[in-house]
Amino acid sequence: MLVKNRKSRSPLKPPALSRQELETRLYEAEETIRAIRSGEVDAIVVNGPGGEQVFTIEGADHIYRIFVERMNEGAAVLSSDHFILHCNDRFAELVGLKTQHVIGSSIADLVWPDDRASMNALLVCAAEGPCRGEIRLHSQLGKPLPARLSLNPLHPGVTQAVCLIASDLSEVKQAEQELRTSTEQLRNLAARLLAVREEERTRIAREIHDELGQSLTAVKMDIAWLAGRFPAGNSPMHKRIEATMQLADDLIKSVRRISTELRPGILDLGLVAAVEWQAQDFQTRTGIPCTLQLLEQGEIAPDVSTALFRIVQETFTNVARHAGATRIKVILEMEGEMLVLRIEDNGAGFNTADPTLSKSLGLLGMRERMAMLGGQLDIASVLGEGTTVTARIPVGPPKE
């Protein structure tokens, strides 16, 4: 604890004091002596002509004091009314003041104005037990200094006080900002690469469908023309022509399938139409009934439609491969200004805490698509009860 003394006066000209003033000063002196003897005070600040000076009581420099003064963290002891009774040099350095100017001041004066309410909440919490929090302090540059505070209640005798440890977070915050900037740059790059890939897939799908598909159709027509020119009795040749035409039909089907998998043309008609087509195709291939509850939402941005459609494709693929489900439900709806896609199945489910899931490229791809658009992907699953995949993307208020 620290006591501030009155301003010292010259001993050559003692002022005339009334009896009441003498009694008051005598009482203050007796209280100071009592506090020193009981160990409640280990330093005194005296206001003199040269400014404030801190005098440490002889015998108060214990090993713990040396440890506190040399630690790299700021340390301070607060009174019950939140004034600083003692602090080390590091704490004074954090707030850009000299130690003697910090001691005796209110902690509220050293906290950034916008964070004083948070500081008061921490102090209330610290009166009951240990607590931690991040607060911005005043720095010597006049800028907020981010710091992590750890507070613990102290009970020296009958005086209730709080011990405070402050850690400078400037470097940590700077590193976090650099990491956020780097992450944002990487995400922008990934978004650009994803957009380029979708554009390339669209181009390739159209070229395959238009050029290769049309060429195969022309080949089939030529084969049919040749078949009509051979004599009816040439059975081996007709069988070979029929086999060639069947091969051409299979190739045309493969071209259509590959083109559709690259990018279904129906996606140009809107997200709802594309999801309906994908659900019908999934039900036909797997035999798993698929229920749709789709809200018509006009003017969905192409990148949003593509992202949600890819999530539908990836989820359907996972259900077909791993879930063992007997039914699946797709819901597309608006929740406020969020477009929500929800896909539910009654399959085997899985443990969402499984660390191997972090290496799943399919799940990572879906999450990254949502993050690029400012959305969020949530996966909830219970073993034996199925899985729900929910994607939310902000699209603004609904339009008529």
XYZ file of C-alpha atoms in Angstrom:
400
model
C 0.000 0.000 0.000
C 1.105 3.575 -0.594
C 0.248 6.793 1.241
C 0.434 10.292 -0.256
C 1.755 12.929 2.133
C 0.914 16.622 2.110
C 3.175 19.078 0.351
C 6.320 19.625 2.452
C 6.917 23.161 3.810
C 10.050 25.019 4.831
C 10.953 24.307 8.492
C 12.241 27.902 8.942
C 8.818 29.496 8.839
C 6.254 27.142 10.302
C 2.727 28.339 9.543
C 0.323 29.152 12.286
C -2.133 26.308 12.655
C -5.327 26.121 14.583
C -5.866 23.513 17.243
C -8.303 21.627 15.014
C -5.756 21.498 12.149
C -3.060 20.269 14.550
C -5.340 17.538 15.821
C -6.197 16.510 12.236
C -2.528 16.291 11.236
C -1.661 14.431 14.406
C -4.423 11.913 13.664
C -3.145 11.468 10.084
C 0.407 10.949 11.331
C -0.738 8.390 13.905
C -2.720 6.522 11.244
C 0.282 6.531 8.888
C 2.573 5.192 11.644
C 0.011 2.525 12.543
C -0.268 1.469 8.892
C 3.535 1.295 8.551
C 3.872 -0.829 11.683
C 1.088 -3.211 10.601
C 2.619 -3.666 7.139
C -0.253 -2.059 5.265
C 2.062 0.632 3.834
C 5.361 -0.036 2.127
C 5.864 3.303 0.329
C 4.984 6.995 0.737
C 4.635 9.672 -1.964
C 5.694 13.158 -0.827
C 4.788 16.322 -2.735
C 7.779 18.636 -2.589
C 9.244 21.529 -4.585
C 10.768 19.049 -7.039
C 7.510 17.229 -7.641
C 6.272 13.922 -6.306
C 8.826 11.496 -4.882
C 8.270 7.896 -3.840
C 9.992 6.742 -0.634
C 10.012 3.016 0.071
C 9.750 1.968 3.716
C 12.939 0.342 4.958
C 12.525 -3.415 5.116
C 9.767 -3.520 2.519
C 12.080 -4.604 -0.332
C 11.470 -8.303 -0.081
C 12.322 -10.844 -2.755
C 8.789 -10.700 -4.097
C 9.235 -6.978 -4.778
C 12.413 -7.598 -6.750
C 10.605 -10.274 -8.724
C 7.649 -7.999 -9.492
C 9.892 -5.113 -10.526
C 11.893 -7.274 -12.930
C 9.021 -9.148 -14.562
C 8.164 -8.318 -18.154
C 4.479 -7.894 -17.351
C 2.865 -4.838 -15.866
C 1.775 -5.340 -12.257
C -0.303 -3.134 -10.003
C -2.253 -3.309 -6.768
C -5.623 -1.527 -6.684
C -7.449 -0.347 -3.611
C -11.075 -1.182 -2.993
C -12.044 2.105 -4.665
C -9.845 1.239 -7.688
C -6.917 3.578 -7.034
C -3.409 2.309 -7.714
C -1.575 1.593 -4.472
C 1.550 0.224 -6.096
C 2.835 -0.652 -9.573
C 6.065 -1.816 -11.132
C 8.037 0.113 -13.739
C 6.719 -2.066 -16.548
C 3.105 -1.077 -15.826
C 4.082 2.599 -15.781
C 5.879 2.049 -19.093
C 2.752 0.559 -20.656
C 0.713 3.663 -19.874
C 3.561 6.017 -20.752
C 3.954 7.643 -17.340
C 6.453 7.704 -14.532
C 5.853 5.369 -11.626
C 5.249 8.161 -9.129
C 2.589 9.631 -11.419
C 0.808 6.316 -11.797
C 0.685 5.543 -8.075
C -2.317 7.168 -6.475
C -4.211 7.639 -9.728
C -7.472 5.940 -10.613
C -7.278 2.963 -12.935
C -10.181 4.457 -14.905
C -7.936 7.368 -15.925
C -5.447 4.940 -17.477
C -8.009 3.006 -19.508
C -9.107 4.015 -23.005
C -12.453 5.866 -22.616
C -14.438 3.421 -24.751
C -13.277 0.502 -22.572
C -14.040 1.947 -19.150
C -17.371 0.122 -18.904
C -15.608 -3.155 -19.637
C -12.970 -2.314 -17.031
C -15.631 -1.671 -14.417
C -17.187 -5.042 -15.198
C -13.818 -6.731 -14.703
C -13.302 -4.968 -11.377
C -16.709 -6.089 -10.172
C -15.849 -9.635 -11.186
C -12.414 -9.417 -9.531
C -14.012 -8.542 -6.204
C -15.454 -12.066 -6.144
C -12.663 -14.095 -7.720
C -10.017 -14.317 -10.464
C -11.018 -13.036 -13.883
C -9.443 -12.084 -17.198
C -10.234 -9.763 -20.070
C -8.823 -7.593 -22.833
C -8.736 -3.838 -22.290
C -7.144 -0.969 -24.165
C -4.902 1.259 -22.066
C -3.611 4.753 -22.787
C -0.158 4.565 -24.329
C 2.607 7.148 -24.451
C 1.838 7.669 -28.152
C -1.708 8.710 -27.379
C -3.083 5.578 -29.014
C -4.956 2.688 -27.419
C -2.649 -0.078 -26.242
C -4.314 -3.521 -26.289
C -3.586 -5.448 -23.110
C -4.741 -8.654 -21.495
C -5.576 -8.131 -17.832
C -5.580 -10.783 -15.142
C -7.164 -9.708 -11.865
C -7.192 -11.483 -8.511
C -8.666 -10.294 -5.204
C -6.280 -9.703 -2.296
C -7.191 -9.513 1.370
C -4.255 -8.044 3.314
C -5.650 -7.670 6.812
C -8.904 -5.807 6.702
C -8.058 -3.912 3.488
C -9.606 -5.389 0.364
C -7.483 -4.872 -2.740
C -7.068 -6.303 -6.237
C -3.884 -7.531 -7.878
C -3.674 -6.708 -11.584
C -1.306 -8.154 -14.192
C -1.202 -6.485 -17.622
C 0.305 -8.109 -20.728
C 1.054 -6.062 -23.835
C -0.866 -7.458 -26.824
C 0.428 -5.016 -29.434
C 2.600 -7.565 -31.209
C -0.081 -10.223 -30.937
C -2.732 -7.915 -32.414
C -0.376 -6.880 -35.187
C 0.332 -10.525 -35.992
C -3.400 -11.262 -35.963
C -4.029 -8.367 -38.348
C -1.278 -9.564 -40.667
C -2.732 -13.055 -40.543
C -6.211 -11.739 -41.331
C -4.825 -9.733 -44.231
C -2.925 -12.739 -45.544
C -5.975 -14.966 -45.136
C -8.139 -12.446 -46.943
C -5.662 -12.241 -49.800
C -5.506 -16.030 -50.069
C -9.290 -16.220 -49.954
C -9.599 -13.623 -52.710
C -7.088 -15.571 -54.770
C -8.982 -18.811 -54.143
C -12.249 -17.098 -55.089
C -10.702 -15.877 -58.316
C -9.304 -19.317 -59.119
C -12.681 -20.875 -58.348
C -14.431 -18.389 -60.624
C -11.916 -19.066 -63.401
C -12.417 -22.807 -62.932
C -16.193 -22.464 -63.188
C -15.804 -20.353 -66.324
C -13.462 -22.950 -67.803
C -15.820 -25.784 -66.929
C -18.676 -23.898 -68.578
C -16.629 -23.336 -71.711
C -15.478 -26.950 -71.904
C -18.997 -28.253 -71.247
C -20.397 -26.173 -74.081
C -17.645 -27.186 -76.482
C -18.110 -30.860 -75.649
C -21.876 -30.605 -75.956
C -21.930 -28.502 -79.105
C -18.919 -29.670 -81.119
C -18.317 -33.254 -80.003
C -22.005 -33.997 -79.532
C -22.915 -32.626 -82.941
C -20.041 -34.498 -84.608
C -21.134 -37.801 -83.061
C -24.684 -37.161 -84.169
C -23.430 -36.560 -87.715
C -21.421 -39.799 -87.576
C -24.520 -41.704 -86.479
C -26.511 -40.217 -89.362
C -23.791 -41.165 -91.876
C -23.715 -44.717 -90.536
C -27.474 -44.924 -90.890
C -27.166 -43.643 -94.489
C -24.556 -46.307 -95.277
C -26.726 -48.991 -93.720
C -29.457 -48.200 -96.225
C -27.060 -48.654 -99.134
C -26.014 -52.239 -98.338
C -27.981 -55.214 -99.677
C -30.432 -56.700 -97.216
C -28.821 -60.092 -97.525
C -25.440 -58.899 -96.199
C -26.158 -59.913 -92.612
C -22.610 -59.591 -91.168
C -22.268 -56.039 -92.454
C -25.658 -55.010 -91.033
C -24.729 -56.437 -87.627
C -21.464 -54.493 -87.676
C -23.309 -51.297 -88.628
C -25.862 -51.805 -85.830
C -23.043 -52.293 -83.312
C -21.339 -49.137 -84.564
C -24.586 -47.160 -84.252
C -25.044 -48.456 -80.694
C -21.503 -47.363 -79.899
C -22.278 -43.922 -81.317
C -25.405 -43.726 -79.122
C -23.345 -44.648 -76.060
C -20.748 -42.028 -76.920
C -23.439 -39.378 -77.330
C -24.853 -40.283 -73.901
C -21.367 -40.103 -72.361
C -20.766 -36.708 -73.932
C -24.048 -35.409 -72.507
C -23.251 -36.842 -69.064
C -19.742 -35.366 -68.982
C -21.023 -32.003 -70.193
C -23.752 -31.998 -67.554
C -21.356 -32.940 -64.751
C -19.021 -30.125 -65.743
C -21.863 -27.629 -65.631
C -25.532 -28.420 -66.182
C -27.067 -26.064 -68.670
C -30.242 -25.964 -66.595
C -28.330 -23.887 -64.031
C -28.779 -20.991 -66.441
C -32.516 -21.225 -65.710
C -32.003 -20.630 -62.002
C -31.037 -22.377 -58.791
C -34.481 -23.888 -58.145
C -34.647 -25.529 -61.571
C -31.098 -26.869 -61.181
C -31.808 -28.339 -57.728
C -35.015 -29.961 -59.001
C -33.119 -31.541 -61.882
C -30.282 -32.717 -59.613
C -32.740 -34.217 -57.117
C -34.597 -36.071 -59.873
C -31.331 -37.402 -61.292
C -30.181 -38.480 -57.805
C -33.457 -40.268 -57.122
C -33.317 -42.048 -60.483
C -29.713 -43.249 -59.999
C -29.910 -44.269 -56.328
C -33.558 -45.060 -55.738
C -33.549 -42.843 -52.619
C -36.702 -40.699 -52.406
C -35.894 -36.987 -52.406
C -38.378 -34.441 -51.053
C -38.071 -30.813 -52.122
C -39.287 -27.696 -50.355
C -37.966 -24.865 -52.498
C -38.842 -21.199 -52.128
C -38.784 -19.281 -55.390
C -36.207 -16.515 -54.961
C -35.660 -14.325 -57.975
C -32.460 -12.632 -59.060
C -30.012 -14.841 -57.182
C -26.473 -13.902 -58.163
C -24.824 -16.463 -60.472
C -21.944 -17.085 -58.061
C -24.403 -17.752 -55.217
C -26.442 -20.124 -57.372
C -23.332 -21.986 -58.475
C -21.992 -22.281 -54.913
C -25.261 -23.654 -53.518
C -25.689 -26.023 -56.443
C -22.172 -27.410 -55.913
C -23.015 -27.968 -52.239
C -26.112 -29.921 -53.302
C -23.997 -32.027 -55.651
C -21.317 -32.731 -53.027
C -23.880 -33.573 -50.336
C -25.792 -35.929 -52.635
C -22.519 -37.660 -53.494
C -21.651 -38.129 -49.807
C -25.139 -39.462 -49.050
C -24.922 -41.985 -51.885
C -21.443 -43.155 -50.845
C -21.500 -43.171 -47.047
C -24.866 -42.414 -45.439
C -26.952 -45.475 -46.251
C -30.019 -43.225 -46.093
C -33.539 -44.169 -47.171
C -34.773 -40.628 -47.681
C -33.408 -37.147 -48.190
C -34.990 -33.702 -47.965
C -33.839 -30.433 -49.545
C -35.122 -27.099 -48.231
C -34.416 -23.695 -49.783
C -35.861 -20.752 -47.851
C -35.292 -17.195 -46.691
C -34.516 -16.377 -43.067
C -34.480 -12.594 -42.829
C -31.830 -11.470 -45.289
C -30.181 -14.902 -45.411
C -30.758 -17.454 -48.166
C -30.689 -20.832 -46.432
C -30.133 -24.223 -48.061
C -30.750 -27.205 -45.778
C -30.187 -30.845 -46.792
C -31.367 -33.542 -44.349
C -30.954 -37.311 -44.511
C -31.804 -40.189 -42.169
C -28.577 -42.079 -42.739
C -25.959 -43.520 -40.406
C -24.554 -40.133 -39.382
C -20.999 -39.602 -38.164
C -18.957 -38.055 -35.383
C -18.473 -34.389 -36.252
C -15.507 -34.241 -33.832
C -13.580 -36.818 -35.854
C -10.190 -35.184 -36.658
C -10.044 -36.908 -40.049
C -12.923 -34.716 -41.227
C -10.569 -31.727 -41.275
C -8.760 -33.432 -44.170
C -11.903 -34.018 -46.219
C -11.494 -32.006 -49.411
C -15.225 -32.124 -50.070
C -16.129 -30.534 -46.736
C -13.272 -28.040 -47.000
C -14.430 -27.059 -50.477
C -18.003 -26.464 -49.321
C -16.894 -24.383 -46.329
C -14.548 -22.329 -48.489
C -17.269 -21.610 -51.037
C -19.474 -20.244 -48.274
C -16.674 -18.195 -46.716
C -15.871 -16.563 -50.073
C -19.443 -15.294 -50.304
C -19.621 -14.181 -46.682
C -21.755 -17.189 -45.785
C -21.484 -20.057 -43.362
C -21.728 -23.838 -43.585
C -22.867 -25.903 -40.594
C -22.901 -29.691 -40.397
C -24.866 -31.403 -37.648
C -24.853 -35.181 -37.357
C -25.792 -37.821 -34.800
C -24.715 -41.445 -35.118
C -27.689 -43.487 -36.249
C -29.951 -40.463 -36.685
C -28.739 -38.826 -39.872
C -27.007 -35.633 -40.967
C -28.099 -32.069 -41.719
C -26.026 -29.754 -43.907
C -27.014 -26.083 -43.658
C -25.619 -23.304 -45.848
C -26.440 -19.642 -45.179
C -25.581 -16.785 -47.535
C -26.528 -13.109 -47.079
C -28.442 -11.898 -50.130
C -30.149 -8.795 -48.760
C -33.885 -8.212 -48.263
C -36.261 -10.326 -50.360
C -37.310 -8.760 -53.654
C -40.802 -8.862 -55.085
